[in-house]
PDB file of C-alpha atoms in Angstrom:
ATOM      1  CA  MET A 279      81.054 -75.403 177.313  1.00 48.00           C
ATOM      2  CA  ASN A 280      84.611 -76.720 177.212  1.00 52.00           C
ATOM      3  CA  ARG A 281      83.819 -79.540 179.648  1.00 52.00           C
ATOM      4  CA  ARG A 282      80.708 -80.488 177.624  1.00 53.00           C
ATOM      5  CA  PHE A 283      82.827 -80.588 174.458  1.00 47.00           C
ATOM      6  CA  LEU A 284      85.410 -82.815 176.143  1.00 46.00           C
ATOM      7  CA  PHE A 285      82.629 -85.040 177.424  1.00 46.00           C
ATOM      8  CA  PHE A 286      81.240 -85.343 173.893  1.00 45.00           C
ATOM      9  CA  LEU A 287      84.692 -86.219 172.539  1.00 47.00           C
ATOM     10  CA  GLY A 288      85.110 -88.859 175.234  1.00 48.00           C
ATOM     11  CA  MET A 289      81.824 -90.511 174.408  1.00 46.00           C
ATOM     12  CA  LEU A 290      82.585 -90.393 170.684  1.00 46.00           C
ATOM     13  CA  SER A 291      85.984 -92.007 171.352  1.00 47.00           C
ATOM     14  CA  CYS A 292      84.287 -94.781 173.293  1.00 43.00           C
ATOM     15  CA  VAL A 293      81.966 -95.548 170.409  1.00 42.00           C
ATOM     16  CA  LEU A 294      84.736 -95.468 167.812  1.00 44.00           C
ATOM     17  CA  ILE A 295      87.121 -97.580 169.895  1.00 42.00           C
ATOM     18  CA  GLY A 296      84.349-100.030 170.661  1.00 43.00           C
ATOM     19  CA  MET A 297      83.657-100.381 166.966  1.00 39.00           C
ATOM     20  CA  CYS A 298      87.292-101.151 166.351  1.00 42.00           C
ATOM     21  CA  VAL A 299      87.623-103.599 169.256  1.00 39.00           C
ATOM     22  CA  PHE A 300      84.489-105.575 168.528  1.00 42.00           C
ATOM     23  CA  PRO A 301      84.177-107.026 165.033  1.00 48.00           C
ATOM     24  CA  VAL A 302      80.766-107.792 163.621  1.00 55.00           C
ATOM     25  CA  LEU A 303      79.562-110.795 165.604  1.00 70.00           C
ATOM     26  CA  ALA A 304      78.788-114.045 163.827  1.00 79.00           C
ATOM     27  CA  LYS A 305      75.107-114.965 163.842  1.00 91.00           C
ATOM     28  CA  ALA A 306      73.639-118.341 164.709  1.00 93.00           C
ATOM     29  CA  PRO A 307      70.929-119.871 162.510  1.00 93.00           C
ATOM     30  CA  THR A 308      67.418-118.891 163.547  1.00 95.00           C
ATOM     31  CA  THR A 309      66.066-122.378 162.780  1.00 96.00           C
ATOM     32  CA  ALA A 310      67.383-125.865 163.429  1.00 97.00           C
ATOM     33  CA  LYS A 311      70.229-126.976 161.131  1.00 97.00           C
ATOM     34  CA  ILE A 312      72.391-130.035 160.563  1.00 97.00           C
ATOM     35  CA  ALA A 313      76.047-129.614 159.557  1.00 97.00           C
ATOM     36  CA  PHE A 314      77.590-132.504 157.635  1.00 95.00           C
ATOM     37  CA  GLY A 315      80.273-133.505 155.134  1.00 93.00           C
ATOM     38  CA  SER A 316      79.669-134.258 151.467  1.00 92.00           C
ATOM     39  CA  ALA A 317      81.841-135.040 148.429  1.00 89.00           C
ATOM     40  CA  ARG A 318      79.225-134.204 145.813  1.00 86.00           C
ATOM     41  CA  ASP A 319      81.442-131.442 144.354  1.00 82.00           C
ATOM     42  CA  GLY A 320      84.440-133.695 143.794  1.00 83.00           C
ATOM     43  CA  ASN A 321      86.048-133.296 147.193  1.00 86.00           C
ATOM     44  CA  ARG A 322      84.751-133.311 150.770  1.00 91.00           C
ATOM     45  CA  GLU A 323      83.112-130.059 151.891  1.00 92.00           C
ATOM     46  CA  ILE A 324      81.090-128.820 154.886  1.00 95.00           C
ATOM     47  CA  TYR A 325      77.365-128.386 154.222  1.00 95.00           C
ATOM     48  CA  ILE A 326      74.357-127.408 156.291  1.00 96.00           C
ATOM     49  CA  MET A 327      70.732-128.400 155.814  1.00 95.00           C
ATOM     50  CA  ASN A 328      67.367-128.443 157.536  1.00 96.00           C
ATOM     51  CA  PRO A 329      66.653-131.471 159.749  1.00 95.00           C
ATOM     52  CA  ASP A 330      64.315-132.842 157.042  1.00 94.00           C
ATOM     53  CA  GLY A 331      67.123-132.789 154.460  1.00 93.00           C
ATOM     54  CA  THR A 332      66.003-129.687 152.534  1.00 95.00           C
ATOM     55  CA  GLN A 333      67.991-126.559 151.692  1.00 95.00           C
ATOM     56  CA  GLN A 334      71.470-128.133 151.526  1.00 93.00           C
ATOM     57  CA  VAL A 335      74.112-125.400 151.294  1.00 94.00           C
ATOM     58  CA  ASN A 336      77.894-125.702 150.775  1.00 94.00           C
ATOM     59  CA  LEU A 337      79.768-123.588 153.345  1.00 95.00           C
ATOM     60  CA  THR A 338      83.469-124.249 152.694  1.00 93.00           C
ATOM     61  CA  ARG A 339      83.955-124.325 148.892  1.00 87.00           C
ATOM     62  CA  HIS A 340      87.644-125.249 149.124  1.00 86.00           C
ATOM     63  CA  LYS A 341      89.797-127.649 147.113  1.00 87.00           C
ATOM     64  CA  ALA A 342      90.971-129.372 150.315  1.00 87.00           C
ATOM     65  CA  ASP A 343      88.986-132.046 152.167  1.00 88.00           C
ATOM     66  CA  ASP A 344      86.854-130.606 154.988  1.00 91.00           C
ATOM     67  CA  VAL A 345      85.234-133.086 157.420  1.00 93.00           C
ATOM     68  CA  SER A 346      83.814-133.646 160.932  1.00 93.00           C
ATOM     69  CA  PRO A 347      81.812-130.425 161.463  1.00 96.00           C
ATOM     70  CA  VAL A 348      80.532-129.653 164.976  1.00 97.00           C
ATOM     71  CA  TRP A 349      78.446-126.633 166.002  1.00 97.00           C
ATOM     72  CA  SER A 350      79.616-124.307 168.749  1.00 97.00           C
ATOM     73  CA  PRO A 351      77.179-124.285 171.718  1.00 97.00           C
ATOM     74  CA  THR A 352      75.938-120.841 170.639  1.00 96.00           C
ATOM     75  CA  GLY A 353      75.550-121.875 166.971  1.00 96.00           C
ATOM     76  CA  GLU A 354      77.717-118.995 165.763  1.00 96.00           C
ATOM     77  CA  GLN A 355      80.642-121.104 164.520  1.00 97.00           C
ATOM     78  CA  ILE A 356      81.340-124.563 163.184  1.00 97.00           C
ATOM     79  CA  LEU A 357      84.558-126.361 164.106  1.00 97.00           C
ATOM     80  CA  PHE A 358      85.891-128.845 161.517  1.00 96.00           C
ATOM     81  CA  ALA A 359      88.965-130.755 160.404  1.00 94.00           C
ATOM     82  CA  SER A 360      90.727-130.102 157.083  1.00 93.00           C
ATOM     83  CA  ASP A 361      93.870-131.123 155.241  1.00 89.00           C
ATOM     84  CA  ARG A 362      94.464-127.587 153.929  1.00 84.00           C
ATOM     85  CA  GLU A 363      98.190-127.825 154.769  1.00 75.00           C
ATOM     86  CA  ARG A 364      98.862-129.136 151.282  1.00 61.00           C
ATOM     87  CA  PRO A 365     101.185-129.961 149.517  1.00 57.00           C
ATOM     88  CA  GLN A 366     102.437-131.696 152.675  1.00 58.00           C
ATOM     89  CA  VAL A 367     102.855-135.432 152.075  1.00 56.00           C
ATOM     90  CA  PRO A 368     101.054-137.197 153.530  1.00 61.00           C
ATOM     91  CA  PRO A 369      98.437-134.462 154.048  1.00 59.00           C
ATOM     92  CA  SER A 370      98.112-133.470 157.718  1.00 78.00           C
ATOM     93  CA  TRP A 371      94.722-132.703 159.234  1.00 89.00           C
ATOM     94  CA  ASP A 372      94.184-129.746 161.512  1.00 94.00           C
ATOM     95  CA  LEU A 373      91.253-127.835 163.034  1.00 97.00           C
ATOM     96  CA  TYR A 374      89.513-124.786 161.600  1.00 96.00           C
ATOM     97  CA  LEU A 375      86.610-122.515 162.495  1.00 97.00           C
ATOM     98  CA  ILE A 376      84.030-121.071 160.161  1.00 96.00           C
ATOM     99  CA  ASP A 377      81.115-118.751 160.911  1.00 97.00           C
ATOM    100  CA  ALA A 378      77.639-120.235 160.495  1.00 95.00           C
ATOM    101  CA  ASP A 379      77.082-118.256 157.289  1.00 95.00           C
ATOM    102  CA  GLY A 380      80.230-119.712 155.628  1.00 94.00           C
ATOM    103  CA  THR A 381      82.488-116.675 156.190  1.00 95.00           C
ATOM    104  CA  ASN A 382      85.605-116.022 158.269  1.00 95.00           C
ATOM    105  CA  VAL A 383      87.440-119.347 157.944  1.00 95.00           C
ATOM    106  CA  ARG A 384      90.465-119.467 160.241  1.00 95.00           C
ATOM    107  CA  ARG A 385      92.857-121.956 161.788  1.00 94.00           C
ATOM    108  CA  VAL A 386      92.533-122.672 165.517  1.00 96.00           C
ATOM    109  CA  PHE A 387      96.244-123.255 166.152  1.00 95.00           C
ATOM    110  CA  GLU A 388      99.278-121.353 164.906  1.00 92.00           C
ATOM    111  CA  LYS A 389     101.470-124.469 164.866  1.00 90.00           C
ATOM    112  CA  SER A 390     100.142-127.208 162.624  1.00 89.00           C
ATOM    113  CA  GLU A 391      99.769-130.747 164.036  1.00 91.00           C
ATOM    114  CA  ASP A 392      97.675-133.727 162.979  1.00 92.00           C
ATOM    115  CA  ARG A 393      94.401-132.956 164.788  1.00 95.00           C
ATOM    116  CA  ARG A 394      90.974-134.391 163.987  1.00 93.00           C
ATOM    117  CA  HIS A 395      87.548-135.491 165.413  1.00 94.00           C
ATOM    118  CA  PRO A 396      86.848-132.271 167.394  1.00 96.00           C
ATOM    119  CA  THR A 397      84.156-131.631 169.990  1.00 96.00           C
ATOM    120  CA  TRP A 398      83.184-128.538 172.038  1.00 96.00           C
ATOM    121  CA  SER A 399      82.945-128.150 175.785  1.00 96.00           C
ATOM    122  CA  PRO A 400      79.372-127.249 176.808  1.00 96.00           C
ATOM    123  CA  ASP A 401      80.405-123.687 177.772  1.00 95.00           C
ATOM    124  CA  GLY A 402      82.063-123.140 174.373  1.00 95.00           C
ATOM    125  CA  LYS A 403      85.410-122.130 175.912  1.00 95.00           C
ATOM    126  CA  GLN A 404      87.356-125.315 175.163  1.00 97.00           C
ATOM    127  CA  ILE A 405      87.581-128.056 172.566  1.00 97.00           C
ATOM    128  CA  ALA A 406      88.675-131.685 172.714  1.00 97.00           C
ATOM    129  CA  TYR A 407      90.038-133.671 169.780  1.00 97.00           C
ATOM    130  CA  LYS A 408      92.316-136.494 168.713  1.00 96.00           C
ATOM    131  CA  ARG A 409      95.901-135.580 167.923  1.00 95.00           C
ATOM    132  CA  LEU A 410      98.405-137.941 166.352  1.00 92.00           C
ATOM    133  CA  ASP A 411     101.861-137.826 167.943  1.00 91.00           C
ATOM    134  CA  ARG A 412     104.427-140.131 166.301  1.00 88.00           C
ATOM    135  CA  GLY A 413     101.650-142.362 165.017  1.00 86.00           C
ATOM    136  CA  VAL A 414      99.816-142.664 168.378  1.00 91.00           C
ATOM    137  CA  GLY A 415      96.403-141.087 168.908  1.00 93.00           C
ATOM    138  CA  TYR A 416      95.909-138.971 172.036  1.00 96.00           C
ATOM    139  CA  ILE A 417      92.989-136.986 173.422  1.00 97.00           C
ATOM    140  CA  TYR A 418      93.862-133.309 173.813  1.00 97.00           C
ATOM    141  CA  ILE A 419      91.926-130.380 175.193  1.00 97.00           C
ATOM    142  CA  ALA A 420      92.619-126.763 174.237  1.00 97.00           C
ATOM    143  CA  THR A 421      91.194-123.262 174.531  1.00 97.00           C
ATOM    144  CA  VAL A 422      89.215-122.145 171.503  1.00 96.00           C
ATOM    145  CA  ASP A 423      91.882-119.552 170.657  1.00 94.00           C
ATOM    146  CA  GLY A 424      94.433-122.395 170.362  1.00 94.00           C
ATOM    147  CA  LYS A 425      96.872-120.827 172.834  1.00 95.00           C
ATOM    148  CA  HIS A 426      96.692-123.538 175.509  1.00 96.00           C
ATOM    149  CA  GLU A 427      96.798-127.245 174.617  1.00 96.00           C
ATOM    150  CA  GLU A 428      97.021-130.227 176.983  1.00 96.00           C
ATOM    151  CA  ARG A 429      97.270-133.987 176.443  1.00 96.00           C
ATOM    152  CA  VAL A 430      94.873-135.893 178.731  1.00 96.00           C
ATOM    153  CA  ALA A 431      94.506-139.507 177.507  1.00 96.00           C
ATOM    154  CA  ILE A 432      95.316-142.071 174.834  1.00 95.00           C
ATOM    155  CA  GLY A 433      92.441-142.642 172.397  1.00 94.00           C
ATOM    156  CA  GLY A 434      90.171-140.984 169.861  1.00 94.00           C
ATOM    157  CA  THR A 435      86.702-139.585 169.001  1.00 94.00           C
ATOM    158  CA  PRO A 436      86.101-137.662 172.241  1.00 96.00           C
ATOM    159  CA  SER A 437      82.691-136.413 173.383  1.00 96.00           C
ATOM    160  CA  TRP A 438      82.202-133.927 176.246  1.00 96.00           C
ATOM    161  CA  SER A 439      79.440-134.662 178.770  1.00 96.00           C
ATOM    162  CA  PRO A 440      76.670-132.025 179.018  1.00 96.00           C
ATOM    163  CA  ASP A 441      77.724-131.071 182.575  1.00 95.00           C
ATOM    164  CA  SER A 442      81.393-130.645 181.497  1.00 95.00           C
ATOM    165  CA  THR A 443      82.662-133.118 184.128  1.00 96.00           C
ATOM    166  CA  GLU A 444      83.616-136.006 181.801  1.00 96.00           C
ATOM    167  CA  ILE A 445      84.905-136.838 178.348  1.00 97.00           C
ATOM    168  CA  THR A 446      84.105-140.183 176.798  1.00 96.00           C
ATOM    169  CA  PHE A 447      86.307-141.643 174.059  1.00 95.00           C
ATOM    170  CA  VAL A 448      87.460-144.924 172.513  1.00 93.00           C
ATOM    171  CA  THR A 449      90.768-146.599 173.153  1.00 91.00           C
ATOM    172  CA  LYS A 450      92.413-149.744 171.836  1.00 86.00           C
ATOM    173  CA  ALA A 451      92.332-152.555 174.358  1.00 81.00           C
ATOM    174  CA  GLY A 452      93.893-155.337 172.252  1.00 76.00           C
ATOM    175  CA  LYS A 453      94.970-156.254 168.760  1.00 74.00           C
ATOM    176  CA  GLU A 454      91.394-156.287 167.448  1.00 74.00           C
ATOM    177  CA  ARG A 455      89.406-154.885 170.358  1.00 80.00           C
ATOM    178  CA  TRP A 456      88.314-151.357 171.309  1.00 86.00           C
ATOM    179  CA  GLU A 457      86.652-150.019 174.454  1.00 88.00           C
ATOM    180  CA  ILE A 458      84.725-146.935 175.558  1.00 92.00           C
ATOM    181  CA  ASN A 459      86.489-145.066 178.351  1.00 93.00           C
ATOM    182  CA  ILE A 460      85.401-142.105 180.456  1.00 95.00           C
ATOM    183  CA  LEU A 461      87.823-139.435 181.684  1.00 96.00           C
ATOM    184  CA  ASN A 462      86.959-137.469 184.840  1.00 96.00           C
ATOM    185  CA  MET A 463      87.946-133.881 184.094  1.00 94.00           C
ATOM    186  CA  ARG A 464      88.452-132.984 187.750  1.00 93.00           C
ATOM    187  CA  THR A 465      90.581-135.924 188.878  1.00 94.00           C
ATOM    188  CA  GLN A 466      92.054-136.758 185.424  1.00 92.00           C
ATOM    189  CA  LYS A 467      91.315-140.427 186.173  1.00 94.00           C
ATOM    190  CA  GLN A 468      89.754-142.678 183.576  1.00 93.00           C
ATOM    191  CA  LYS A 469      87.818-145.910 183.642  1.00 91.00           C
ATOM    192  CA  VAL A 470      86.361-148.406 181.189  1.00 89.00           C
ATOM    193  CA  PHE A 471      82.716-147.494 180.705  1.00 86.00           C
ATOM    194  CA  PHE A 472      81.337-150.405 178.731  1.00 73.00           C
ATOM    195  CA  PRO A 473      83.178-153.751 179.193  1.00 65.00           C
ATOM    196  CA  PHE A 474      82.901-155.372 175.802  1.00 69.00           C
ATOM    197  CA  GLU A 475      83.758-159.046 175.671  1.00 67.00           C
ATOM    198  CA  ALA A 476      87.431-159.941 175.252  1.00 60.00           C
ATOM    199  CA  ARG A 477      87.103-160.903 171.585  1.00 63.00           C
ATOM    200  CA  PRO A 478      87.446-159.015 168.308  1.00 61.00           C
ATOM    201  CA  THR A 479      85.065-156.078 168.547  1.00 78.00           C
ATOM    202  CA  TRP A 480      84.942-152.598 167.027  1.00 81.00           C
ATOM    203  CA  VAL A 481      83.327-149.710 168.828  1.00 85.00           C
ATOM    204  CA  ARG A 482      83.479-146.024 167.910  1.00 86.00           C
ATOM    205  CA  GLY A 483      81.810-142.642 168.096  1.00 84.00           C
ATOM    206  CA  PRO A 484      80.477-142.564 171.697  1.00 92.00           C
ATOM    207  CA  GLU A 485      78.175-139.533 171.990  1.00 96.00           C
ATOM    208  CA  TRP A 486      76.454-138.187 175.103  1.00 96.00           C
ATOM    209  CA  SER A 487      72.717-137.611 175.052  1.00 97.00           C
ATOM    210  CA  PRO A 488      71.649-134.013 175.758  1.00 96.00           C
ATOM    211  CA  SER A 489      70.505-135.007 179.262  1.00 95.00           C
ATOM    212  CA  GLY A 490      73.741-136.915 179.966  1.00 95.00           C
ATOM    213  CA  ASN A 491      71.928-140.094 180.995  1.00 95.00           C
ATOM    214  CA  LYS A 492      72.773-142.153 177.869  1.00 96.00           C
ATOM    215  CA  LEU A 493      75.486-142.767 175.295  1.00 96.00           C
ATOM    216  CA  ALA A 494      75.053-143.608 171.636  1.00 96.00           C
ATOM    217  CA  PHE A 495      77.759-145.425 169.699  1.00 94.00           C
ATOM    218  CA  SER A 496      78.321-147.850 166.860  1.00 93.00           C
ATOM    219  CA  TRP A 497      79.444-151.403 167.537  1.00 90.00           C
ATOM    220  CA  TYR A 498      80.569-154.395 165.553  1.00 87.00           C
ATOM    221  CA  ASP A 499      81.127-157.722 167.306  1.00 76.00           C
ATOM    222  CA  ALA A 500      82.772-160.359 165.140  1.00 71.00           C
ATOM    223  CA  VAL A 501      80.863-163.114 166.977  1.00 71.00           C
ATOM    224  CA  LEU A 502      77.437-161.582 167.516  1.00 70.00           C
ATOM    225  CA  GLN A 503      76.967-159.367 164.465  1.00 71.00           C
ATOM    226  CA  ASP A 504      77.591-159.365 160.758  1.00 77.00           C
ATOM    227  CA  LYS A 505      77.569-155.551 160.427  1.00 87.00           C
ATOM    228  CA  GLU A 506      78.375-152.473 162.470  1.00 91.00           C
ATOM    229  CA  THR A 507      75.270-150.699 163.736  1.00 93.00           C
ATOM    230  CA  VAL A 508      74.056-148.075 166.210  1.00 95.00           C
ATOM    231  CA  TYR A 509      73.272-148.678 169.898  1.00 93.00           C
ATOM    232  CA  THR A 510      72.392-146.691 172.991  1.00 95.00           C
ATOM    233  CA  VAL A 511      73.138-147.555 176.618  1.00 93.00           C
ATOM    234  CA  ASN A 512      72.384-145.959 179.970  1.00 93.00           C
ATOM    235  CA  ARG A 513      75.051-143.973 181.780  1.00 91.00           C
ATOM    236  CA  ASP A 514      75.366-146.810 184.316  1.00 88.00           C
ATOM    237  CA  GLY A 515      75.970-149.398 181.561  1.00 87.00           C
ATOM    238  CA  THR A 516      72.487-150.917 181.664  1.00 89.00           C
ATOM    239  CA  GLU A 517      69.799-151.296 178.989  1.00 91.00           C
ATOM    240  CA  LEU A 518      71.934-151.748 175.914  1.00 90.00           C
ATOM    241  CA  GLU A 519      69.570-151.201 172.975  1.00 92.00           C
ATOM    242  CA  ARG A 520      70.104-151.723 169.262  1.00 92.00           C
ATOM    243  CA  ILE A 521      68.625-148.673 167.499  1.00 95.00           C
ATOM    244  CA  VAL A 522      69.272-149.293 163.800  1.00 94.00           C
ATOM    245  CA  GLN A 523      67.888-152.745 163.066  1.00 92.00           C
ATOM    246  CA  ASN A 524      68.691-152.763 159.338  1.00 90.00           C
ATOM    247  CA  PRO A 525      72.041-150.982 158.926  1.00 91.00           C
ATOM    248  CA  GLY A 526      72.543-151.810 155.245  1.00 87.00           C
ATOM    249  CA  LEU A 527      76.262-152.372 154.821  1.00 88.00           C
ATOM    250  CA  GLY A 528      76.937-150.733 158.183  1.00 91.00           C
ATOM    251  CA  ALA A 529      75.709-147.824 160.318  1.00 93.00           C
ATOM    252  CA  THR A 530      78.007-145.568 162.342  1.00 93.00           C
ATOM    253  CA  SER A 531      78.685-142.059 163.765  1.00 93.00           C
ATOM    254  CA  PRO A 532      75.475-141.507 165.780  1.00 95.00           C
ATOM    255  CA  VAL A 533      74.615-137.935 166.857  1.00 96.00           C
ATOM    256  CA  TRP A 534      71.720-136.986 169.153  1.00 97.00           C
ATOM    257  CA  SER A 535      69.102-134.462 168.219  1.00 97.00           C
ATOM    258  CA  PRO A 536      69.042-131.432 170.591  1.00 96.00           C
ATOM    259  CA  HIS A 537      65.715-132.733 171.940  1.00 95.00           C
ATOM    260  CA  GLY A 538      67.249-136.157 172.642  1.00 96.00           C
ATOM    261  CA  ASP A 539      64.401-137.904 170.782  1.00 96.00           C
ATOM    262  CA  ALA A 540      66.219-138.893 167.551  1.00 97.00           C
ATOM    263  CA  LEU A 541      69.620-139.911 166.215  1.00 97.00           C
ATOM    264  CA  LEU A 542      71.452-138.800 163.117  1.00 96.00           C
ATOM    265  CA  TYR A 543      73.816-141.437 161.696  1.00 95.00           C
ATOM    266  CA  THR A 544      75.822-142.448 158.628  1.00 94.00           C
ATOM    267  CA  GLN A 545      74.983-145.614 156.725  1.00 92.00           C
ATOM    268  CA  ARG A 546      76.931-147.407 154.041  1.00 88.00           C
ATOM    269  CA  VAL A 547      74.552-148.219 151.206  1.00 84.00           C
ATOM    270  CA  ALA A 548      74.821-149.652 147.673  1.00 76.00           C
ATOM    271  CA  ASN A 549      78.178-149.316 145.916  1.00 72.00           C
ATOM    272  CA  LEU A 550      79.719-148.541 149.341  1.00 70.00           C
ATOM    273  CA  ARG A 551      78.272-145.009 149.286  1.00 83.00           C
ATOM    274  CA  LEU A 552      77.813-143.193 152.576  1.00 88.00           C
ATOM    275  CA  GLU A 553      74.483-141.482 153.217  1.00 91.00           C
ATOM    276  CA  LEU A 554      72.949-139.630 156.149  1.00 93.00           C
ATOM    277  CA  PHE A 555      69.892-140.981 157.962  1.00 95.00           C
ATOM    278  CA  LYS A 556      67.924-140.039 161.018  1.00 95.00           C
ATOM    279  CA  ILE A 557      65.737-142.232 163.203  1.00 96.00           C
ATOM    280  CA  SER A 558      63.239-141.436 165.912  1.00 96.00           C
ATOM    281  CA  LEU A 559      63.885-143.118 169.246  1.00 95.00           C
ATOM    282  CA  GLY A 560      60.125-143.430 169.718  1.00 85.00           C
ATOM    283  CA  GLY A 561      59.833-145.880 166.830  1.00 83.00           C
ATOM    284  CA  GLY A 562      59.360-145.554 163.116  1.00 84.00           C
ATOM    285  CA  LEU A 563      61.466-146.102 160.016  1.00 91.00           C
ATOM    286  CA  PRO A 564      64.788-144.348 159.331  1.00 94.00           C
ATOM    287  CA  GLN A 565      64.657-141.349 156.995  1.00 94.00           C
ATOM    288  CA  GLN A 566      67.411-140.760 154.453  1.00 93.00           C
ATOM    289  CA  LEU A 567      68.395-137.069 154.416  1.00 92.00           C
ATOM    290  CA  ALA A 568      70.816-136.905 151.484  1.00 80.00           C
ATOM    291  CA  HIS A 569      70.265-138.463 148.040  1.00 77.00           C
ATOM    292  CA  THR A 570      73.208-137.205 146.027  1.00 71.00           C
ATOM    293  CA  GLY A 571      74.806-140.577 145.318  1.00 65.00           C
ATOM    294  CA  HIS A 572      78.050-139.342 146.826  1.00 73.00           C
ATOM    295  CA  TRP A 573      79.912-139.363 150.137  1.00 85.00           C
ATOM    296  CA  ASN A 574      77.603-137.834 152.787  1.00 87.00           C
ATOM    297  CA  HIS A 575      78.940-138.461 156.254  1.00 88.00           C
ATOM    298  CA  GLY A 576      78.989-137.428 159.884  1.00 84.00           C
ATOM    299  CA  GLY A 577      77.157-134.402 161.051  1.00 87.00           C
ATOM    300  CA  ASP A 578      76.058-132.359 163.996  1.00 95.00           C
ATOM    301  CA  TRP A 579      72.632-131.038 164.955  1.00 96.00           C
ATOM    302  CA  PHE A 580      71.951-127.474 166.139  1.00 96.00           C
ATOM    303  CA  ASP A 581      68.694-125.977 167.356  1.00 96.00           C
ATOM    304  CA  PRO A 582      68.528-122.349 168.569  1.00 95.00           C
ATOM    305  CA  ALA A 583      65.918-123.371 171.153  1.00 95.00           C
ATOM    306  CA  PHE A 584      68.651-125.328 172.959  1.00 94.00           C
ATOM    307  CA  ALA A 585      71.596-123.019 172.226  1.00 91.00           C
ATOM    308  CA  LEU A 586      73.956-121.532 174.773  1.00 88.00           C
ATOM    309  CA  PRO A 587      73.098-117.812 175.104  1.00 86.00           C
ATOM    310  CA  VAL A 588      75.594-115.405 173.558  1.00 70.00           C
ATOM    311  CA  SER A 589      77.013-113.139 176.257  1.00 52.00           C
ATOM    312  CA  LEU A 590      78.434-109.804 175.130  1.00 44.00           C
ATOM    313  CA  GLN A 591      81.537-108.557 176.945  1.00 43.00           C
ATOM    314  CA  PRO A 592      81.568-104.741 176.972  1.00 39.00           C
ATOM    315  CA  HIS A 593      84.357-104.557 179.574  1.00 38.00           C
ATOM    316  CA  LEU A 594      86.845-103.133 177.064  1.00 33.00           C
ATOM    317  CA  LEU A 595      84.505-100.247 176.296  1.00 35.00           C
ATOM    318  CA  THR A 596      83.912 -99.645 180.024  1.00 34.00           C
ATOM    319  CA  THR A 597      87.651 -99.582 180.685  1.00 33.00           C
ATOM    320  CA  THR A 598      88.195 -97.088 177.879  1.00 31.00           C
ATOM    321  CA  TRP A 599      85.453 -94.827 179.214  1.00 29.00           C
ATOM    322  CA  GLY A 600      86.991 -95.052 182.681  1.00 34.00           C
ATOM    323  CA  LYS A 601      90.261 -93.818 181.311  1.00 36.00           C
ATOM    324  CA  VAL A 602      88.558 -90.937 179.503  1.00 32.00           C
ATOM    325  CA  LYS A 603      86.750 -89.900 182.700  1.00 33.00           C
ATOM    326  CA  SER A 604      89.938 -90.050 184.776  1.00 38.00           C
ATOM    327  CA  GLN A 605      91.633 -87.659 182.353  1.00 40.00           C
ATOM    328  CA  ASP A 606      88.780 -85.136 182.519  1.00 40.00           C
TER     329      ASP A 606
END
């Protein structure tokens, strides 16, 4: 009887300790969602909506500016940049996490630095971002808990390849010229991916396709074009294709759909407003997703059908039960 009672106490302890160790897990959306930034409430906030533009919901509801949302590979969290370190002058951006339902906002790093333009590694264990050090932009990678941070290149707007082996980013190659570079994560060597002509040209926002065989980016060439617009190109640099034929006052910040069959992008429209559009890569006209008449910019597309599975880690509970059994 005594041994049975001790066994019962041990099992009860495991359950109680496990409840204390493991907080309630964040839940990913059960349907496809787009996260984006909007200033419709007077300052920039993080919103989510359906891929057709319906059911737009404010997640952050904070007086600071919140921008550049990106979904975690599991869809449970959104990583974003914010200038919440006010009243610092000038305001300094840093990275924050928020659960998909708008709860549990927290800083990634204990020590504040100017960090922005984040992206996730495909396994969800690391992030890459641009960090300003003494006015120079560098690409950094860090663990999601913010405890380990490493500088890897000079540049900005990083994007992690789907197989985790490379990071693409932009870097300044001259007074008025930018290039797309690719960093090999194993060798730490980098190379110019797309050799733009040696004349004034602006390129930004390179983004890997879900299959890893293409990049999307926006490009403005002072000689060839009158406006910035969205292009795709094969991984080997071939088949450069202009996707947005009529970019209004300029189209930028392309993001692939999880299926790889459409692009989300930001377009400058009348009165210099920014609005979100999506366009099918199979043809058809662009569709405007936001109609608020305010700043609607950037975004990231999540679909649970393509999400990284959430893996529970019950090792702490197992260890605790092992200790209970050893004391029996």
